[in-house]
Coordinates of C-alpha atoms in Angstrom, one line a residue:
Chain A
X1 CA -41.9 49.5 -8.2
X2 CA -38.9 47.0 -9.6
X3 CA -35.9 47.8 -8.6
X4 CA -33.4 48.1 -11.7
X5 CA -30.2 47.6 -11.4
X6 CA -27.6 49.3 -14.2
X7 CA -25.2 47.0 -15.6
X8 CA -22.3 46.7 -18.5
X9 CA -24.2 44.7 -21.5
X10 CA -23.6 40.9 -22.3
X11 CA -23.9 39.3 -25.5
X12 CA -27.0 37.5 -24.3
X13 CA -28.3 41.4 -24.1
X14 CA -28.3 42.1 -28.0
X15 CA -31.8 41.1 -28.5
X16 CA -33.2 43.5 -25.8
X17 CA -30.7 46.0 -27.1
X18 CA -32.3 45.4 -30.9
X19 CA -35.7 45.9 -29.5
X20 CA -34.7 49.2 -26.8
X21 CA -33.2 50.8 -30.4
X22 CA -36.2 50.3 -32.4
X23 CA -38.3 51.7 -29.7
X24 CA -36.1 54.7 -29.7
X25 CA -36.2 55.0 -33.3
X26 CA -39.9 55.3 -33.3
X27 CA -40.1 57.9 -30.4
X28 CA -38.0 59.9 -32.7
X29 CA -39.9 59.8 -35.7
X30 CA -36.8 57.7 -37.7
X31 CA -38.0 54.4 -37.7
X32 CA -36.9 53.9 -41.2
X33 CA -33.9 54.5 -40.6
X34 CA -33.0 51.8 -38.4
X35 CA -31.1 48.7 -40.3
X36 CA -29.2 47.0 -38.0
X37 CA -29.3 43.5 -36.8
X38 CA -28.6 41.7 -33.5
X39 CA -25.9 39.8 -35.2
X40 CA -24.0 43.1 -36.0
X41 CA -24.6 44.0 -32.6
X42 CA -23.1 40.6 -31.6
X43 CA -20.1 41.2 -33.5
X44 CA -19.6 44.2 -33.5
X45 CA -19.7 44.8 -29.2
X46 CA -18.3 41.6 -28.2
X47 CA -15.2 40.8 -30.5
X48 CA -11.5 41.5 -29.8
X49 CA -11.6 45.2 -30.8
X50 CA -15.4 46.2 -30.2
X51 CA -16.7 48.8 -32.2
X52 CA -19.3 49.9 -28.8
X53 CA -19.9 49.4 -25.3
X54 CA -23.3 49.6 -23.8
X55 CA -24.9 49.5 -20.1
X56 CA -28.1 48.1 -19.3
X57 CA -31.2 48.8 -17.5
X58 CA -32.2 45.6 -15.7
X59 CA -35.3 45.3 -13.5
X60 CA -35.1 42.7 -10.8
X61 CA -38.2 40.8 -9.8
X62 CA -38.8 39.0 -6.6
X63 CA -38.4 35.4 -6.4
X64 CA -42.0 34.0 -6.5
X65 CA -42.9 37.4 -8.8
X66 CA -43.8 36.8 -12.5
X67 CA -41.4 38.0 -14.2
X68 CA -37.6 37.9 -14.6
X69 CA -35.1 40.5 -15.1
X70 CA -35.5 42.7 -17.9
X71 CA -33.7 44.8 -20.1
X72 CA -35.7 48.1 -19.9
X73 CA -33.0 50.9 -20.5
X74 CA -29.6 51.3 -22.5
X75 CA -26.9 53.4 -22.9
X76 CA -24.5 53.0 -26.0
X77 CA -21.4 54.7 -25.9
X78 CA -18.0 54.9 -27.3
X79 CA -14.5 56.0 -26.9
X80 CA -13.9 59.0 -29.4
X81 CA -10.4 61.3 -29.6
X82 CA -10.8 65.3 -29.6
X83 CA -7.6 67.1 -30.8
X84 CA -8.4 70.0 -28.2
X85 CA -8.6 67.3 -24.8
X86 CA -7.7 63.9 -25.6
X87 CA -9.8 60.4 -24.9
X88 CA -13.4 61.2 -24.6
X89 CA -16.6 59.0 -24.2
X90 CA -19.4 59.6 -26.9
X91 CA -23.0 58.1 -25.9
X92 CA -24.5 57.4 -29.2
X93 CA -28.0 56.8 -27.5
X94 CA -29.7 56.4 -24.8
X95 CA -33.2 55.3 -23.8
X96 CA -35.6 53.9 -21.0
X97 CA -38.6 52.3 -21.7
X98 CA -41.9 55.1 -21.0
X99 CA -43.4 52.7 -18.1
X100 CA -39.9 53.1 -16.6
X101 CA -39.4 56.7 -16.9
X102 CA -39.2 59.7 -13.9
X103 CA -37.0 57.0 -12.1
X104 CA -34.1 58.3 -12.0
X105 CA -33.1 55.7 -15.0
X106 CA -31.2 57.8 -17.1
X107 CA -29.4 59.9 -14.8
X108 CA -28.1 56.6 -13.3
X109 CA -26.7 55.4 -17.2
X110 CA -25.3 58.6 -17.8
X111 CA -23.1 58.4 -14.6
X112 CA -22.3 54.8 -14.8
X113 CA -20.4 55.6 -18.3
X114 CA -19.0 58.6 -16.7
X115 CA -17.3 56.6 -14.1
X116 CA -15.8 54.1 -16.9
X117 CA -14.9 57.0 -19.1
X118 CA -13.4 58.7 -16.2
X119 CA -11.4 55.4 -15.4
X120 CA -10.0 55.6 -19.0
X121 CA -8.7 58.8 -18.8
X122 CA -11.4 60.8 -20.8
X123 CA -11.8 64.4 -19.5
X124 CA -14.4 65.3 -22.1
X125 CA -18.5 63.1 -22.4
X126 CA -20.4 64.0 -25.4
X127 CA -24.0 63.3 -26.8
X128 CA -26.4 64.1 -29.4
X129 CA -29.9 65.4 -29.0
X130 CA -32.9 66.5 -31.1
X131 CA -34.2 69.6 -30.1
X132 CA -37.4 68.7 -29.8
X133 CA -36.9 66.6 -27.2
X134 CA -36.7 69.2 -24.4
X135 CA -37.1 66.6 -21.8
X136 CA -34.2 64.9 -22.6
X137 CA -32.4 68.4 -23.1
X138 CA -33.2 69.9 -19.6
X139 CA -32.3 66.4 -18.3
X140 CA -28.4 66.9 -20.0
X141 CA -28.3 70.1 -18.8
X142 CA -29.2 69.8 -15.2
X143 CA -26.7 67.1 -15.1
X144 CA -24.2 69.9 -15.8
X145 CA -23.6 69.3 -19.9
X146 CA -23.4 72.5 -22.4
X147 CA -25.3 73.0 -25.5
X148 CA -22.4 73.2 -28.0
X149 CA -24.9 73.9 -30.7
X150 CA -26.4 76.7 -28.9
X151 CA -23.4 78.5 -27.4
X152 CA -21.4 78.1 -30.6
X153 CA -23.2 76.5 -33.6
X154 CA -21.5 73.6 -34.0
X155 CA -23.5 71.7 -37.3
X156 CA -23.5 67.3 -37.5
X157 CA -22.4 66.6 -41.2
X158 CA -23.2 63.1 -42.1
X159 CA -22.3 61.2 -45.3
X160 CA -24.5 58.2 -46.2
X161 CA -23.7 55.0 -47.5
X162 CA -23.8 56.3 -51.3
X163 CA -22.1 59.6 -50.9
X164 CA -19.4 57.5 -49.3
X165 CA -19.0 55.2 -52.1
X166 CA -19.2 58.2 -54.1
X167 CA -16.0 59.8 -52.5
X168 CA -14.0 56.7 -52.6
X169 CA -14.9 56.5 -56.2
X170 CA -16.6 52.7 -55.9
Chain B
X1 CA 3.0 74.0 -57.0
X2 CA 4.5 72.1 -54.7
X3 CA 2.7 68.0 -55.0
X4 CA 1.0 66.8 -52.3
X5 CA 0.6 63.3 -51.2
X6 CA -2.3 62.1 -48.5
X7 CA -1.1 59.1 -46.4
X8 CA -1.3 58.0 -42.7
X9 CA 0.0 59.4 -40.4
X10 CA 3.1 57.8 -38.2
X11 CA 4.4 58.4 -34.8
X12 CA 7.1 61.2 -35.8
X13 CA 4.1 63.4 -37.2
X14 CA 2.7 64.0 -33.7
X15 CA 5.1 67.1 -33.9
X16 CA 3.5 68.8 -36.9
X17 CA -0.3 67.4 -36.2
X18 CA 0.2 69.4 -32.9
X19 CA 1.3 72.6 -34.7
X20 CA -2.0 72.3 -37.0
X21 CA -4.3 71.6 -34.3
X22 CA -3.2 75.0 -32.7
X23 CA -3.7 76.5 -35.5
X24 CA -7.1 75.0 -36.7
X25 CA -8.1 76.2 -33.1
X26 CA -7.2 79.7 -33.5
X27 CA -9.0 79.8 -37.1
X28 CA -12.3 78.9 -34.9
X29 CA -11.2 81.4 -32.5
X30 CA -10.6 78.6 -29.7
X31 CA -7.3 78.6 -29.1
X32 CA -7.8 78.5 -25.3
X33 CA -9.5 74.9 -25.6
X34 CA -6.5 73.1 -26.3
X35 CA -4.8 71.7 -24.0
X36 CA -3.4 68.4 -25.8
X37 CA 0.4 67.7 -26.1
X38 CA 2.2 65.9 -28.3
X39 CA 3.5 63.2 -25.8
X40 CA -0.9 62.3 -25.3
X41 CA -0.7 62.6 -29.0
X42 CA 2.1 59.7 -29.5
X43 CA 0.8 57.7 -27.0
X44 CA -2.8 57.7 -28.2
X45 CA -2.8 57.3 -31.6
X46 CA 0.1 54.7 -32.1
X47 CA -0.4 52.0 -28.9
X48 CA -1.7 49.0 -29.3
X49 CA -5.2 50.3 -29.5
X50 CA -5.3 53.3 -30.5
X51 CA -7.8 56.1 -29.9
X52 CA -7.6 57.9 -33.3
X53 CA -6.4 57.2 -37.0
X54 CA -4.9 60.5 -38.8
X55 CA -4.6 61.2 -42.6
X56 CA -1.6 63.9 -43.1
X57 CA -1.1 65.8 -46.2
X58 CA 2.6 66.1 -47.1
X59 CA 4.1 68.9 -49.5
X60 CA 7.2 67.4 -51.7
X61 CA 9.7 69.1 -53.2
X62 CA 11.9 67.8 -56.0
X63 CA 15.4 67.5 -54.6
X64 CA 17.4 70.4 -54.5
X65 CA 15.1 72.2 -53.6
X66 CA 15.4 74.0 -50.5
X67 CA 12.8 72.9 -48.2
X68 CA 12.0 68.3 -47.8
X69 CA 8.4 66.8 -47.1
X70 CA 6.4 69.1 -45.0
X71 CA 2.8 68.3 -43.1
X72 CA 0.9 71.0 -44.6
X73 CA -2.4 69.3 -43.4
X74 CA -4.4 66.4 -41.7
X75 CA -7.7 64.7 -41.2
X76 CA -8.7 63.4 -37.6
X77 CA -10.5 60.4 -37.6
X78 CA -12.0 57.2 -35.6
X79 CA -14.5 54.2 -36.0
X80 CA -17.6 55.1 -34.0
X81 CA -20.8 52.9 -33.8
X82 CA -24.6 54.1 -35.1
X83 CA -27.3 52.1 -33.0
X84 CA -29.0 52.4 -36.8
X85 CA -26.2 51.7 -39.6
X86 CA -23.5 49.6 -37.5
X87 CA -20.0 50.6 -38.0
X88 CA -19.1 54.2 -38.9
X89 CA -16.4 57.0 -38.9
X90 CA -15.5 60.4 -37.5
X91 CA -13.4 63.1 -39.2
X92 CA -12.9 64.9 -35.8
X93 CA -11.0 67.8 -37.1
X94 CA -10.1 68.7 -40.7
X95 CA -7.4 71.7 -41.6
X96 CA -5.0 72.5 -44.7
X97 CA -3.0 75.3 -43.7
X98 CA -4.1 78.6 -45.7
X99 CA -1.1 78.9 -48.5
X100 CA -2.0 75.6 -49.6
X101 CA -6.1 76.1 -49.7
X102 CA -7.7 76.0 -53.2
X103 CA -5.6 72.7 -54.8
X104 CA -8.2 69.9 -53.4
X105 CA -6.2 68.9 -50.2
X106 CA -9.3 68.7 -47.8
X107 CA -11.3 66.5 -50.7
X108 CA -8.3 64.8 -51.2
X109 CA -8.2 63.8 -47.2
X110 CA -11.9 63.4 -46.8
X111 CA -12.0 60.5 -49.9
X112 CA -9.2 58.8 -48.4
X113 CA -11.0 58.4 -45.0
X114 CA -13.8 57.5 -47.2
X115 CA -11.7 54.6 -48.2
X116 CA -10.3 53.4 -45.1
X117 CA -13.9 53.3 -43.7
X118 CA -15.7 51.4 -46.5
X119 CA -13.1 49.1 -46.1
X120 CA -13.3 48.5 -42.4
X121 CA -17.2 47.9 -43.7
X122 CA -18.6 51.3 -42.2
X123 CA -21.8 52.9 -44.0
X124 CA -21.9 56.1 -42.5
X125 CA -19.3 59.1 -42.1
X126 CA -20.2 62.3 -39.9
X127 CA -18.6 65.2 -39.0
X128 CA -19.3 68.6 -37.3
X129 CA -18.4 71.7 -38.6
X130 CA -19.0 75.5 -37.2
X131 CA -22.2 77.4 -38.7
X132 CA -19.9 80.5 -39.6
X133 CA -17.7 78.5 -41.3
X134 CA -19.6 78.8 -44.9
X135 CA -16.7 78.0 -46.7
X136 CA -16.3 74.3 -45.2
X137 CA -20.2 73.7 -45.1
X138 CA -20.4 74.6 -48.4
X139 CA -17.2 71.9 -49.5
X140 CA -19.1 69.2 -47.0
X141 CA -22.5 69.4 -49.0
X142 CA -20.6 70.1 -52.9
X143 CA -18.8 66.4 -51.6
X144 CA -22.4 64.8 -50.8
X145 CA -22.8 65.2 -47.0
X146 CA -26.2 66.5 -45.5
X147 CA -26.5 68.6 -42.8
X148 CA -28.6 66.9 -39.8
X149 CA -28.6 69.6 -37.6
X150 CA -30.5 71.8 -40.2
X151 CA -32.5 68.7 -41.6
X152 CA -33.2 66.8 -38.1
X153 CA -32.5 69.4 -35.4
X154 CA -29.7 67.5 -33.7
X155 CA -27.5 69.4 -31.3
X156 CA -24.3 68.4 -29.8
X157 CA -23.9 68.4 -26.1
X158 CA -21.2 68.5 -24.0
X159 CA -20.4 67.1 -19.8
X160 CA -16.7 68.9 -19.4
X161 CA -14.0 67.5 -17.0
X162 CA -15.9 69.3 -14.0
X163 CA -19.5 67.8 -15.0
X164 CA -17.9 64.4 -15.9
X165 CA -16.6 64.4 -12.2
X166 CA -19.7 65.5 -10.2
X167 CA -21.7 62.8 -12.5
X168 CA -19.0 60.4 -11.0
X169 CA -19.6 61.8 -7.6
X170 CA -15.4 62.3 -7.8

């Protein structure tokens, strides 16, 4: 087994980061809806005021092995504002690749951006899951998070590209 | 009718956003969640890079009246980053206080954020609301948003100050 080795993303990483989401998108059913680029990913982590930050899953070959390191996990996250308790961390998504699973992976991401979101000053790490994913869902919640949804039916409202143009009347 | 004007908020609002938090919190019946101050408040949204952007609503009277300008409501918001769309914002908390419900003042702050995003180039605007609260679900869809916990199954989880501590082995 490669050892892997989690690490904050470069912009180097924005391919592997392109193809990690797509993969994602498809074990959720959503490809569709995924239309982002690696150049928006490219400017919009690694500018003055980046919009994300992201840590990467690297495995590390031997020297004399085949292969180089490789991007096989990611974490995208975010710092967010709740009016209850301040700077929080949101992680938009998160993913390992299947061959790399039961690892340990994900638990390891998870806790790397709760250490910088701790070193911020957040008090407060949120996520978003589907609830058919119970694997991922027992995973949060051994880790110690809460169901919001469950314990107090909190609904994600999203307005799309045309209902926003609609609102602003363009 | 009093007029109300929407516009951004500025430092010397941190006062009266405080007062509407508190009382958006007790309206959900979660009063004992906050524990923000206005001093985190002032620091976070007007430094150099600031955590969240605020829409207030401001009640004018025509002079000699008795009562000036008063923050009668306000709209919570930040960029955040979809791994699918690319830029995006967050109304993270939305109130008008009850004596001023029924004129448009929630629309009236939710198209303005509208605004600010499309112009910062975001494509996608989400928000979270409480099942029981019919009344703002009901506004959200009316205004074009879709409800992705009903349509997708997402559900929100949560790593509190405790969790976010033990994941950081602190």
């Amino acid at each position: 087994m490669a050892s892997v080795r989690i690490r904050e993303a470069q912009e180097g990483d924005c391919g592997d980061i392109l193809r990690l989401i797509r993969e994602l998108a498809e074990y959720e059913n959503l490809s569709d809806q995924v239309q982002i680029s690696e150049e928006a990913l490219r400017t919009d982590g690694f500018g003055e005021n980046p919009f994300y930050h992201c840590m990467v899953a690297e495995s590390l070959t031997a020297p004399g092995e085949p292969q180089g390191p490789r991007v096989v996990g990611f974490g995208l996250y975010y710092l967010i504002y709740s009016t209850w308790k301040g700077r929080s961390v949101y992680l938009e998504d998160i993913y390992v690749m299947p061959e790399y699973r039961g690892q340990g992976i994900g638990s390891r991401i998870i806790k790397k951006v709760a250490e910088v979101a701790l070193d911020k000053g957040c008090c407060h790490f949120r996520l978003a899951v589907l609830d058919w994913n119970r694997r991922a869902m027992d995973l949060y919640k051994a880790l110690g998070a809460q169901d919001l949804t469950e314990m107090e039916g909190w609904h994600s409202f999203c307005f799309e590209a045309k209902a926003m143009r609609d609102l602003a009347g363009r």
